[in-house]
Coordinates of C-alpha atoms in Angstrom, one line a residue:
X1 CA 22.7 -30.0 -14.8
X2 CA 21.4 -29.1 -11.4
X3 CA 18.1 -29.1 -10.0
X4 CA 18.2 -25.4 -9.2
X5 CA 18.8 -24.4 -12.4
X6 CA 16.5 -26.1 -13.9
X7 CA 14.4 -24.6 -11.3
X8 CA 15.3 -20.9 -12.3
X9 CA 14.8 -22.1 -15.9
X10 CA 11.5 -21.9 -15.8
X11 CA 10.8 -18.4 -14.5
X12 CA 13.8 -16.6 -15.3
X13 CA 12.4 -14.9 -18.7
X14 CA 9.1 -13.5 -16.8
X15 CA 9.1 -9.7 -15.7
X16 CA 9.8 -8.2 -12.6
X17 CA 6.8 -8.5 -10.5
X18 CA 4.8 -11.0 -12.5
X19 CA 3.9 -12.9 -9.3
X20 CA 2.9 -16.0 -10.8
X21 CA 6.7 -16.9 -10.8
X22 CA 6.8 -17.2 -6.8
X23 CA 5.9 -20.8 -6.8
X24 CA 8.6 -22.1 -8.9
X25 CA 11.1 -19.7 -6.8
X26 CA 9.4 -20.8 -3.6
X27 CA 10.1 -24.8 -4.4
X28 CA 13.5 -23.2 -5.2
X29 CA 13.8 -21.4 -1.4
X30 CA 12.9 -24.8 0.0
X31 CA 15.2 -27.0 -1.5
X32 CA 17.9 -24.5 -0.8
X33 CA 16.8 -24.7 3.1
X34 CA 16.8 -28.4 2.9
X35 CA 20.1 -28.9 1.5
X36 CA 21.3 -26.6 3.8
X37 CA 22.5 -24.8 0.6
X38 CA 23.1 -20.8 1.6
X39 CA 24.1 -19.7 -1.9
X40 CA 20.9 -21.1 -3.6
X41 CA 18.7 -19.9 -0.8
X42 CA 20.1 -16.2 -1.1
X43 CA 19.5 -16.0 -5.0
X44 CA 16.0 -18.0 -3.9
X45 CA 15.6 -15.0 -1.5
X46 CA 16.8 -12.6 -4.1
X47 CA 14.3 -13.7 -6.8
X48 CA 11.4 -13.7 -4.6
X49 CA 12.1 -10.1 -3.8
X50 CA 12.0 -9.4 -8.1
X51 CA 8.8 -11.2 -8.4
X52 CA 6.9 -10.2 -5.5
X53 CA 4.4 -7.0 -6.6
X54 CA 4.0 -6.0 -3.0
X55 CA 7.0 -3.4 -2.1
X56 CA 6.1 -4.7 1.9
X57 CA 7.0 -8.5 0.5
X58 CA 9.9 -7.4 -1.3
X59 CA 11.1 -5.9 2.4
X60 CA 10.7 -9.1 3.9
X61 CA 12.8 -11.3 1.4
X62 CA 15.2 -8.5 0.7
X63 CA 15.8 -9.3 4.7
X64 CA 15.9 -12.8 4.6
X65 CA 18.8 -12.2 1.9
X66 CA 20.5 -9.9 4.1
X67 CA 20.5 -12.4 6.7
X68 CA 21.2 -15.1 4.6
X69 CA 24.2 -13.2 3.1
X70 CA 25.7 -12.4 6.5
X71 CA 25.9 -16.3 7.9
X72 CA 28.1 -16.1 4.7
X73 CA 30.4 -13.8 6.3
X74 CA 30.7 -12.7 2.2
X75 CA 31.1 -9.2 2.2
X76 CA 30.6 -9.3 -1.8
X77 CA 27.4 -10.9 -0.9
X78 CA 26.4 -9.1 1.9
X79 CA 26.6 -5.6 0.2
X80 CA 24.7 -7.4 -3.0
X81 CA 21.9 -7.9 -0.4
X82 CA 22.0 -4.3 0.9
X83 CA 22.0 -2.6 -2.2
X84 CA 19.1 -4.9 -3.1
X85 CA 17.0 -3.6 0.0
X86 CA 18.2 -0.1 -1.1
X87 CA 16.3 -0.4 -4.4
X88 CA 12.8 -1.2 -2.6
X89 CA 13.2 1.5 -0.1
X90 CA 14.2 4.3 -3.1
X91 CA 12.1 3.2 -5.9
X92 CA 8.8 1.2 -4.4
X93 CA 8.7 2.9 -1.2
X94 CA 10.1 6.0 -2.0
X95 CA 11.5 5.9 1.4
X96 CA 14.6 8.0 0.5
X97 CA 17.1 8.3 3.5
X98 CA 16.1 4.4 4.3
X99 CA 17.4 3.4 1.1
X100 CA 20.3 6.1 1.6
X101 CA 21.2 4.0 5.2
X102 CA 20.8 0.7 3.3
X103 CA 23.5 1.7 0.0
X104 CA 25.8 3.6 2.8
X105 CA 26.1 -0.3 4.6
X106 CA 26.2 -1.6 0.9
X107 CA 28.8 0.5 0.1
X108 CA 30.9 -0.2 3.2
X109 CA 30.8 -3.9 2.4
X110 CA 32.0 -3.7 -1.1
X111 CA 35.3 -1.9 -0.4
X112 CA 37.4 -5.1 -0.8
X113 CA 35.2 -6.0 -4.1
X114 CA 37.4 -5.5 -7.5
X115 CA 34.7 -5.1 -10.0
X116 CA 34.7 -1.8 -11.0
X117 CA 30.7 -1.9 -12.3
X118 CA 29.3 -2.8 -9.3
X119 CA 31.1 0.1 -7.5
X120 CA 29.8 2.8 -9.9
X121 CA 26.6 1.1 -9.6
X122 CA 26.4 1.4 -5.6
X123 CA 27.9 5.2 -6.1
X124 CA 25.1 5.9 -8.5
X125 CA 22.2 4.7 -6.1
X126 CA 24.4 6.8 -3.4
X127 CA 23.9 10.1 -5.5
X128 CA 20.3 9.5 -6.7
X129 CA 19.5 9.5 -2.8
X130 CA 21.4 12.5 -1.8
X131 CA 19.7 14.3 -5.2
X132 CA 16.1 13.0 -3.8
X133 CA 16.9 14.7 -0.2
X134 CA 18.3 17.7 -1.9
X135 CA 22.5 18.3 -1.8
X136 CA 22.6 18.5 -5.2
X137 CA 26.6 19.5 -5.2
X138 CA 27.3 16.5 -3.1
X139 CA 25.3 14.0 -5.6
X140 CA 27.0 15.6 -8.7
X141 CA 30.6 14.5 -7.5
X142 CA 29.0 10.5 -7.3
X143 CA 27.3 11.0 -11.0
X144 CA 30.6 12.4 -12.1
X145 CA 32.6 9.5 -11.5
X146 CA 30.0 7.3 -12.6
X147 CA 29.0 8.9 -15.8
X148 CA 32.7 8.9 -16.4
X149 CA 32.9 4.7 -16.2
X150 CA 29.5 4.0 -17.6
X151 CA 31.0 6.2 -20.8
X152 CA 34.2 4.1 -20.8
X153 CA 32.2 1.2 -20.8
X154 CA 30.1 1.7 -23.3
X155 CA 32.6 2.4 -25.8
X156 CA 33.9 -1.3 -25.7
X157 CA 32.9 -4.7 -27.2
X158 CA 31.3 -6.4 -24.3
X159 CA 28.4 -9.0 -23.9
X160 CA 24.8 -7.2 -25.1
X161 CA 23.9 -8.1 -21.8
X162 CA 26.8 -6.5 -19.7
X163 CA 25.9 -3.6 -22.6
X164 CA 22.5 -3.2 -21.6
X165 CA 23.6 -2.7 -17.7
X166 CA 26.1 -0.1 -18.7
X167 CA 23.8 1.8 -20.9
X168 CA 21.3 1.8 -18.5
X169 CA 23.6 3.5 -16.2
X170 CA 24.7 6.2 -18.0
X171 CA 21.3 7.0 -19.2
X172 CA 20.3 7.0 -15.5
X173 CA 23.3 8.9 -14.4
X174 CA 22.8 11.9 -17.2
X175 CA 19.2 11.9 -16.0
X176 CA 20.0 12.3 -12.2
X177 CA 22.9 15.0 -13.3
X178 CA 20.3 16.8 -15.3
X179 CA 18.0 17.0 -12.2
X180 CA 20.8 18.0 -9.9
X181 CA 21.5 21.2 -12.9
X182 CA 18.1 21.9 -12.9
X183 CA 17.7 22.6 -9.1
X184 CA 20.8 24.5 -8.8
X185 CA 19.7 26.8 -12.2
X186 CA 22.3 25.5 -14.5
X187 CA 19.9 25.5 -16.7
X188 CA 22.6 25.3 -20.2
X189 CA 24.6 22.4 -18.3
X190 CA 20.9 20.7 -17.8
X191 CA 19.8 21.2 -21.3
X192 CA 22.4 20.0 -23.1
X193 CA 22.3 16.5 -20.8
X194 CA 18.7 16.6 -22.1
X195 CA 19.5 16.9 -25.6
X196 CA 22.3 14.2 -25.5
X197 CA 20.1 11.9 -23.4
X198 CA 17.4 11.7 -26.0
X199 CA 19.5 11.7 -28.5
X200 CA 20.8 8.0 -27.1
X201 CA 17.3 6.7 -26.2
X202 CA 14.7 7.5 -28.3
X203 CA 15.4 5.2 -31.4
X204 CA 15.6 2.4 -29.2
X205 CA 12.4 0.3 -27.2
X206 CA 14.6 -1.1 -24.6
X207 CA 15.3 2.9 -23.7
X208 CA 11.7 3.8 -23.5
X209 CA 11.6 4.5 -19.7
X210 CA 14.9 6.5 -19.7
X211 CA 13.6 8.4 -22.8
X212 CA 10.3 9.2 -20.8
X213 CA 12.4 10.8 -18.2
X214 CA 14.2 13.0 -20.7
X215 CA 11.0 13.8 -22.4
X216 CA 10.1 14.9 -18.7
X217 CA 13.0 17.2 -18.4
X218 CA 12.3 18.5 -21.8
X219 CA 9.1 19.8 -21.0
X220 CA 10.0 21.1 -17.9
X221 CA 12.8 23.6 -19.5
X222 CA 9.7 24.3 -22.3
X223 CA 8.0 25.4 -19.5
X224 CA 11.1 27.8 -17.8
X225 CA 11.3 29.2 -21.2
X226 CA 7.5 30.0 -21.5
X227 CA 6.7 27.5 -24.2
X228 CA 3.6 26.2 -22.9
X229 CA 2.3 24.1 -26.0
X230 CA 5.5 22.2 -26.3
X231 CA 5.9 22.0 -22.5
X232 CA 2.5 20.4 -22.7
X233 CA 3.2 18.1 -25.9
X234 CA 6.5 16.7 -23.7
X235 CA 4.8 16.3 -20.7
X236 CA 1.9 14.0 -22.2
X237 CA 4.6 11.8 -23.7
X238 CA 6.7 11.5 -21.0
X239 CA 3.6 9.7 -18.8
X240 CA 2.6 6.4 -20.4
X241 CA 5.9 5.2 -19.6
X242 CA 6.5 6.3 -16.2
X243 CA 2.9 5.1 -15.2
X244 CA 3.8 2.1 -16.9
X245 CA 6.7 1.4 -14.4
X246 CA 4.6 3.2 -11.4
X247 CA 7.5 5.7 -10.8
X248 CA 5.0 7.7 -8.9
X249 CA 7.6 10.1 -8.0
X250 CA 8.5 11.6 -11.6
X251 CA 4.9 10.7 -12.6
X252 CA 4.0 13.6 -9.9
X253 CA 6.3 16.2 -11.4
X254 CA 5.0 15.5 -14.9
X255 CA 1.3 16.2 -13.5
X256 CA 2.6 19.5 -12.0
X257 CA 4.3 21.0 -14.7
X258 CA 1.4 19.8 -17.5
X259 CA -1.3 21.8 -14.9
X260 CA 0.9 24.8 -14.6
X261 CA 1.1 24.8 -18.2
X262 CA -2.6 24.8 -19.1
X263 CA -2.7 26.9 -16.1
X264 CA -0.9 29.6 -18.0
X265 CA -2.3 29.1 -20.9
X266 CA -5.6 30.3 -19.4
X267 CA -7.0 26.8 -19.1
X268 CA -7.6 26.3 -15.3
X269 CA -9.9 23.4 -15.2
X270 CA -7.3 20.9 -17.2
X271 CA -5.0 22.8 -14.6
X272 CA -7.3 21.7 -11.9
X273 CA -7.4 18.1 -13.3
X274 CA -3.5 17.1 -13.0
X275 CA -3.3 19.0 -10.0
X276 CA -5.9 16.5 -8.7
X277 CA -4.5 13.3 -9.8
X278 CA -1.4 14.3 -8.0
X279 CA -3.3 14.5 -4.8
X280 CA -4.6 11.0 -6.1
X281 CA -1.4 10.1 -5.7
X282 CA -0.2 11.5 -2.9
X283 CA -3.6 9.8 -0.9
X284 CA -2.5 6.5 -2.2
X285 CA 1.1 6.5 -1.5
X286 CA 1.3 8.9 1.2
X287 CA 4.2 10.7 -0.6
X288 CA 4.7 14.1 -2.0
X289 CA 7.8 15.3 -3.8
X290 CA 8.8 19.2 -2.3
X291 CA 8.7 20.3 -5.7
X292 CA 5.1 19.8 -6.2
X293 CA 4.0 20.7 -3.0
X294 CA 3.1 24.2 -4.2
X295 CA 0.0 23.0 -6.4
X296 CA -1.7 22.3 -3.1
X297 CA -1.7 26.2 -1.9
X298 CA -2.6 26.7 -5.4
X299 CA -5.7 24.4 -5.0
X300 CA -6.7 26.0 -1.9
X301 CA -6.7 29.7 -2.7
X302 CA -8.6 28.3 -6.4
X303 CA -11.6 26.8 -4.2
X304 CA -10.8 29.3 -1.7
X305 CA -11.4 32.3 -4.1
X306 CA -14.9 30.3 -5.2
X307 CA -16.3 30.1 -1.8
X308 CA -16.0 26.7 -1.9
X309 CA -14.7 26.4 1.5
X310 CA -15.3 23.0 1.5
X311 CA -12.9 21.8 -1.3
X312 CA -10.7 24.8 0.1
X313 CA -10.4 22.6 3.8
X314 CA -10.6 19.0 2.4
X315 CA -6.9 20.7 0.6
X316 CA -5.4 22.2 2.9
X317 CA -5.8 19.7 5.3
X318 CA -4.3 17.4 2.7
X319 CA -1.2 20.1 2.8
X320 CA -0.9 19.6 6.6
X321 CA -0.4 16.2 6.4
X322 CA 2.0 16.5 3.0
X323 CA 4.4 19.2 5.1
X324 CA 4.2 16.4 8.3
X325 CA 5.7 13.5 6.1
X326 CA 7.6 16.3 4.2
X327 CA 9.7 17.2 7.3
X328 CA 10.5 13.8 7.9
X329 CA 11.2 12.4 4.7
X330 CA 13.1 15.9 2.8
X331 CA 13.8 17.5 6.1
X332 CA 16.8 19.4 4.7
X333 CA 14.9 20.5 1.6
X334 CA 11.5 21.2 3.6
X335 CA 13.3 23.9 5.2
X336 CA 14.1 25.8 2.0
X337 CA 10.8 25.7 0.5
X338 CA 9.4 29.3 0.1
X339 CA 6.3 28.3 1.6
X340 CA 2.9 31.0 1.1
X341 CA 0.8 28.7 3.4
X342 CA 3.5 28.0 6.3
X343 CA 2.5 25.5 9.6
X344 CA 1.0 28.2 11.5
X345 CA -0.7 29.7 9.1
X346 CA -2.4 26.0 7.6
X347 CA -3.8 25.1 10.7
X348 CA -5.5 29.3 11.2
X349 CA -6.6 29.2 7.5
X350 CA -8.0 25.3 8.9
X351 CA -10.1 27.0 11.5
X352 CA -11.2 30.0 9.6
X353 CA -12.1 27.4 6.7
X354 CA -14.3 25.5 9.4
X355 CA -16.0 28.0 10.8
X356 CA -16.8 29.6 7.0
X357 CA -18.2 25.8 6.1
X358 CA -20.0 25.5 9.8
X359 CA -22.1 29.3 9.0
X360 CA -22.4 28.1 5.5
X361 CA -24.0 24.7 7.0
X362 CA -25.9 27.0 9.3
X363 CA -27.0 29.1 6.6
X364 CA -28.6 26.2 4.5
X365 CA -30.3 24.4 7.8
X366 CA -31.9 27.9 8.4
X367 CA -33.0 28.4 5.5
X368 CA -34.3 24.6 5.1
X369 CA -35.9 25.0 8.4
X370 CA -37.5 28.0 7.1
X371 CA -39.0 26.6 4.4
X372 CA -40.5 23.4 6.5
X373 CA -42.3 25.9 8.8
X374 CA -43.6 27.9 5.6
X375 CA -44.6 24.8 3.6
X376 CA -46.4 23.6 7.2
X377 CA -48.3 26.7 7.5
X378 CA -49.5 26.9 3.6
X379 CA -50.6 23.0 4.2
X380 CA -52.7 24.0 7.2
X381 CA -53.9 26.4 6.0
X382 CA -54.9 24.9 2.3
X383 CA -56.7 22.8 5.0
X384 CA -58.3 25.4 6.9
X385 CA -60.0 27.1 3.9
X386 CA -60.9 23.5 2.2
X387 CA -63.4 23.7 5.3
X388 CA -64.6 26.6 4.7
X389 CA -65.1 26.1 0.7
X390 CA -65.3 22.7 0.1
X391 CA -63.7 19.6 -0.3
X392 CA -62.4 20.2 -4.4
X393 CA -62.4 23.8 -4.2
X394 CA -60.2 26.3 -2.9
X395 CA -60.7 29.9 -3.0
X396 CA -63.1 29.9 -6.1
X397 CA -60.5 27.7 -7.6
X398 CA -62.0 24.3 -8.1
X399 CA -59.8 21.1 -8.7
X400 CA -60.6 18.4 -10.5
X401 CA -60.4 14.7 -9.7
X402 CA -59.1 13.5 -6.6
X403 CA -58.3 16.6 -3.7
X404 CA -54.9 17.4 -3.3
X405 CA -52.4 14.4 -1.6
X406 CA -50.9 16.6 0.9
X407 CA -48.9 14.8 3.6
X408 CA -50.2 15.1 7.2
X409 CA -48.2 18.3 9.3
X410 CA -45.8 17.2 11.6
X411 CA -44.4 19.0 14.7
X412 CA -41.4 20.9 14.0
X413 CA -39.0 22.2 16.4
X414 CA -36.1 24.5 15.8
X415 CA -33.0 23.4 18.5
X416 CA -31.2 26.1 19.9
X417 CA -27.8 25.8 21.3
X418 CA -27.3 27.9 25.2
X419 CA -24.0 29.5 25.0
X420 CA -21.6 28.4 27.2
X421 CA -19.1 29.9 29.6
X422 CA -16.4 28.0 27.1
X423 CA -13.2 30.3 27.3
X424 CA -11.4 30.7 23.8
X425 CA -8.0 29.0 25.1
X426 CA -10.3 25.7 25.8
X427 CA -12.4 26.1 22.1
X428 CA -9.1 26.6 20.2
X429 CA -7.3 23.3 22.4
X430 CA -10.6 21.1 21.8
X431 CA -10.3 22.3 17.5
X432 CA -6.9 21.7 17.8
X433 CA -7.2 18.2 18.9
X434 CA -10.1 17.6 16.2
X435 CA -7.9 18.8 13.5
X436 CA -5.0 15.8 14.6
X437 CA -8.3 13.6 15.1
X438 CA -8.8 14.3 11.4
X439 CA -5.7 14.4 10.3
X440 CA -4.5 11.1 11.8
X441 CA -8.2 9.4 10.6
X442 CA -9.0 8.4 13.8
X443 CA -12.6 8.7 12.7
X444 CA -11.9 5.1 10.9
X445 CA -11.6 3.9 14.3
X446 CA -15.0 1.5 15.0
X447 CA -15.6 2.1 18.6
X448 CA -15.3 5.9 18.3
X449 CA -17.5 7.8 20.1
X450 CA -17.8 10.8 22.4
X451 CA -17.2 9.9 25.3
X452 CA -14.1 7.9 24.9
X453 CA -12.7 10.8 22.4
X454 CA -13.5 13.5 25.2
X455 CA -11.5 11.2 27.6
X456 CA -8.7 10.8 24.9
X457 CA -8.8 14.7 24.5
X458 CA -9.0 15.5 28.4
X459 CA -12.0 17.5 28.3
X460 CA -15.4 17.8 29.7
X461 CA -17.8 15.5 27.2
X462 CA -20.2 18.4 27.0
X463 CA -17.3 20.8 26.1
X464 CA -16.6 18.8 23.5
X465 CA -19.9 18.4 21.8
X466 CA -20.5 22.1 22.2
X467 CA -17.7 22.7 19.9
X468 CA -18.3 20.5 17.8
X469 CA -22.0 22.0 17.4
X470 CA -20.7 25.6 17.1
X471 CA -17.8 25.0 14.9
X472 CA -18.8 22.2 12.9
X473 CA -22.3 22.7 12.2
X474 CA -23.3 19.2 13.1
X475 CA -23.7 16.9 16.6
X476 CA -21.0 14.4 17.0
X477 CA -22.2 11.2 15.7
X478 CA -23.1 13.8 12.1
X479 CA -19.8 14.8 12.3
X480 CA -18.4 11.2 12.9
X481 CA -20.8 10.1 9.9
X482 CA -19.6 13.3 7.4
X483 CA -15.7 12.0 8.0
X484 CA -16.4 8.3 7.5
X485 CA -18.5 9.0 4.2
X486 CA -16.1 11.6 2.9
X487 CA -13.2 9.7 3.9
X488 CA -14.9 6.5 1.7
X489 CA -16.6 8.9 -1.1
X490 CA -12.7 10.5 -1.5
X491 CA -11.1 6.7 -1.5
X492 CA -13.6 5.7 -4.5
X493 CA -13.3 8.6 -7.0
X494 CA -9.1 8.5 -6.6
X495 CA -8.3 4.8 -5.5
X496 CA -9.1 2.0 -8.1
X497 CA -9.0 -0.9 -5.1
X498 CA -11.7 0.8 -3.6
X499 CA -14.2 0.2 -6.4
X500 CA -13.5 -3.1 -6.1
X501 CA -15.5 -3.7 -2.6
X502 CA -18.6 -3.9 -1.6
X503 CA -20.8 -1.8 0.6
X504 CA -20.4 -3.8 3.8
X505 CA -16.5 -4.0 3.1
X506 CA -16.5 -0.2 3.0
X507 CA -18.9 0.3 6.0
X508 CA -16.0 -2.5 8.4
X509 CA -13.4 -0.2 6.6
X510 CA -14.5 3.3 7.6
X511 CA -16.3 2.1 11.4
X512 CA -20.0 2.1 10.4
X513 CA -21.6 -0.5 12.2
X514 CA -23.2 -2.2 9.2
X515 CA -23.8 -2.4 5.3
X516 CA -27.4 -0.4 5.8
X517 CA -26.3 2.2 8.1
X518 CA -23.5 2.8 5.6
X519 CA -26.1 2.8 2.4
X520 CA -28.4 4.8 4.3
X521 CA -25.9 7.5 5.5
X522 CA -24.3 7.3 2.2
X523 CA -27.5 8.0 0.2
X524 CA -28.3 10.7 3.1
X525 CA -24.7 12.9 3.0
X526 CA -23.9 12.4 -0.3
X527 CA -27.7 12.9 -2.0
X528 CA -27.7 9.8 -4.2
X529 CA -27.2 6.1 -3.5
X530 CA -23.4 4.1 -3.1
X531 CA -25.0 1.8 -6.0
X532 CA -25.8 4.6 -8.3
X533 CA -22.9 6.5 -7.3
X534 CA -20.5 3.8 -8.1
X535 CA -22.7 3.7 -11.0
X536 CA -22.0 7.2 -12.6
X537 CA -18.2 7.2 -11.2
X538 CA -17.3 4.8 -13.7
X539 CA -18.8 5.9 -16.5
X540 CA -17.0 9.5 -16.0
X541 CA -14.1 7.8 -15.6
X542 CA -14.4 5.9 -18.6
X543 CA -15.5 8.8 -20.6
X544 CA -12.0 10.6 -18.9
X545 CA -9.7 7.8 -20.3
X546 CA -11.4 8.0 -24.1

């Protein structure tokens, strides 16, 4: 009995990603190298890419397997490694015509390969990617033929293990052929894959993901016919599953169609709610299905319509960036979405949204100013007539006890901004630029500051501070501040990892100078403390999840 089995022995029962395994498989990949053994170094390679968590680790071994595979000069092997790479691309990374290019070379390689499984199996993962980028005819004539062999299969007396793969398969294939119906509204052809689908999986544990996405699929046809309660009974059950497996992708879709449904059923803040966990998503993974994008315009008219401009920009600037990955990831679909917020009209709703939450700013600052200069004037004058009628009395009025602990005035001074000679083609170029400054999140950037962004922009310093000061309420280094502690306030109430650091972590991560700058420009913008707002964050989020 070998040493490498022996090896794979002991972590060969753990789960996919259970990274305590890598060790074991590690000792594995050096033996391998130092026996100059290329088989046992590509299956080292191979596990190391199962066990690793981190979809940027599984990259690098699904290469080292790739390369590995080709000093072979084993074409068998060579499109094993391939498809493998595919796999991380399409279901970790969700980088869909990556893992299209990686099966395409997979496929290419496995011509002279006899076994009929793996084929279907390459076929299948070539479909699923031209469904995900949206020719939907084209991917139905890959699930065809393999539906047709996984069916054939499945009929025979074969291994439980080689049963397992095959059933998988055509549970997978059925699900990807009911998508495909969906979007091309043959809805009778995609219902009655549903029904057969769940009719296969849901008795059966080992099933549970594949019955998750048929409970999906479910609830989104109990939606098309106007059955919100069910749609929303479906949807619920189809998540635990799917979040289980962090198929972020379908998990997105079930969100939409669960907020549209409470949405309909006149219950907009549960609406609201799933349509912010997908942005939750979408800000952790930087990835946005096309058929969710639409809860984002209806997020931004929602806030819009309740003068919240501020929620109203923070989402559509979250729309401009989803459209900007959109095109390059779905270009062929982003081109057929009826869009109501368009480019053009994102980036002038952007500017009108500014400039509402600039006078809004404006407004407030006025009005605080306002009452400084009052509370000043009553404090001097309280003073003025405590002269005149004696230290504990005031106006006939006497107090008892100490007099009245009235801070000393202070000199207050109103600033006042001298119009410019600033033509409008310059003011729209310089918000221009701020929006990609904001979009990008340059702001993280630690040596930011005006001068060197004026340079980067190719404007006068004092150009760009004046716009800033008209058209977003604030001086530069305010402005700088609100992006950095909105950037970090957004990263704690939607990202897990982010509760997890400390207050000086935070402050390197966002470009603040230091831990007390941070935790006093926290405490300042957001009107309570980082401790206290960490604080109450978790204990609404606990009270969320009972």
């Amino acid at each position: 009995m070998s040493e490498f089995y022996l090896l794979q022995r002991q972590y060969e029962t753990r789960v996919e990603n259970d990274s305590t395994a890598l060790p074991l498989v590690e000792k594995l990949i050096k033996k391998a190298k130092n026996e100059k053994n290329p088989m046992q170094l590509y299956l080292g390679y191979t596990d190391a890419r199962y066990y690793s968590p981190d979809p940027n680790v599984k990259l690098k071994y699904a290469d080292s397997a790739i390369y590995v595979a080709t000093k072979t000069q084993n074409d068998s092997l060579i499109s094993s490694a391939y498809l493998s790479k595919g796999v991380v691309y399409y279901f970790y990374l969700k980088k869909y015509n990556l893992a299209l290019n990686q099966y395409l070379k997979a496929f290419e390689k496995n011509k002279n390969n006899k076994d009929p499984y793996y084929r279907n199996k390459i076929n299948y993962h070539i479909g699923v990617m031209k469904s995900y980028i949206g020719y939907y005819s084209d991917a139905l004539d890959n699930f065809e033929e393999a539906r047709g062999f996984f069916e054939n299969e499945i009929k025979k007396d074969l291994h439980p293990n080689v049963m397992y793969g095959n059933q998988r398969g055509y549970n997978n294939t059925l699900h990807q052929m009911t998508v495909c119906y969906r979007n091309l509204y043959h809805f009778k052809k995609a219902d009655s894959l549903v029904a057969l689908g769940m009719a296969n999986t849901w008795k059966n544990p080992d099933y549970r993901q594949e019955y998750s996405y048929y409970i999906k699929e479910a609830g989104i046809r109990d939606y098309r016919n106007r059955d919100y309660a069910a749609a929303i009974k479906s949807l619920k059950s189809s998540l635990p599953a799917l979040i289980a497996v962090n198929d972020f992708a379908w998990v997105s879709v079930s969100y939409a169609y669960l907020g549209k449904a409470h949405w309909k059923l006149g219950n907009e803040e549960e609406g609201i709610k799933n349509y912010k966990k997908i942005d939750s998503i979408f800000t952790k993974h930087s990835f946005l299905l096309p058929e969710v994008r639409d809860i984002y315009e209806e997020l931004i008219t929602y806030y819009r319509e309740r003068n919240d401009f501020s929620t109203a920009l923070y989402y559509t600037m979250q729309l401009i960036k989803a459209d900007k990955i959109m095109e390059k990831d779905f270009r062929y679909l982003s081109s057929k979405i009826q869009k109501e917020y368009d480019t053009q009209r994102l980036l002038q709703e952007k500017i009108q949204l500014e400039r509402k939450v600039a006078v809004r700013g404006w407004i407030w600052l006025s009005l605080a100013f306002s009452i400084i200069i009052f509370v000043c004037y009553w404090v001097i004058w309280v003073r003025s007539r405590k002269k005149v009628f004696g230290k504990n009395s005031f106006m006939g009025i006497h107090f008892s006890g100490s007099s009245l602990n009235l801070a000393p005035t202070g000199t207050f001074r109103i600033r006042h901004y001298k119009p410019t000679d600033l033509g409008k083609d310059v003011v729209e170029d310089i918000l221009r630029k701020l929006a990609g400054f904001e979009m990008n999140e340059e702001f993280l950037q630690a040596k930011t500051d005006l001068k060197n962004l004026a340079k980067k922009f190719d404007v006068n310093p004092n150009y760009l501070s004046h716009v800033i000061n008209e058209h977003k309420g604030s001086s530069f280094n305010r402005y700088l501040s609100e992006l950095r502690i909105h950037y970090i306030t957004e990263k704690l109430r939607h990202d897990p990892l982010y509760r997890k650091y400390n207050s000086a972590s935070l402050a390197k991560h966002c470009g603040i100078a230091s831990r007390t700058n941070f935790s006093a420009l926290f405490s300042e913008i957001n009107g309570i403390s980082f401790s206290q707002y960490l604080h109450n964050l978790k204990n609404e989020l606990n009270t969320e999840e009972v």
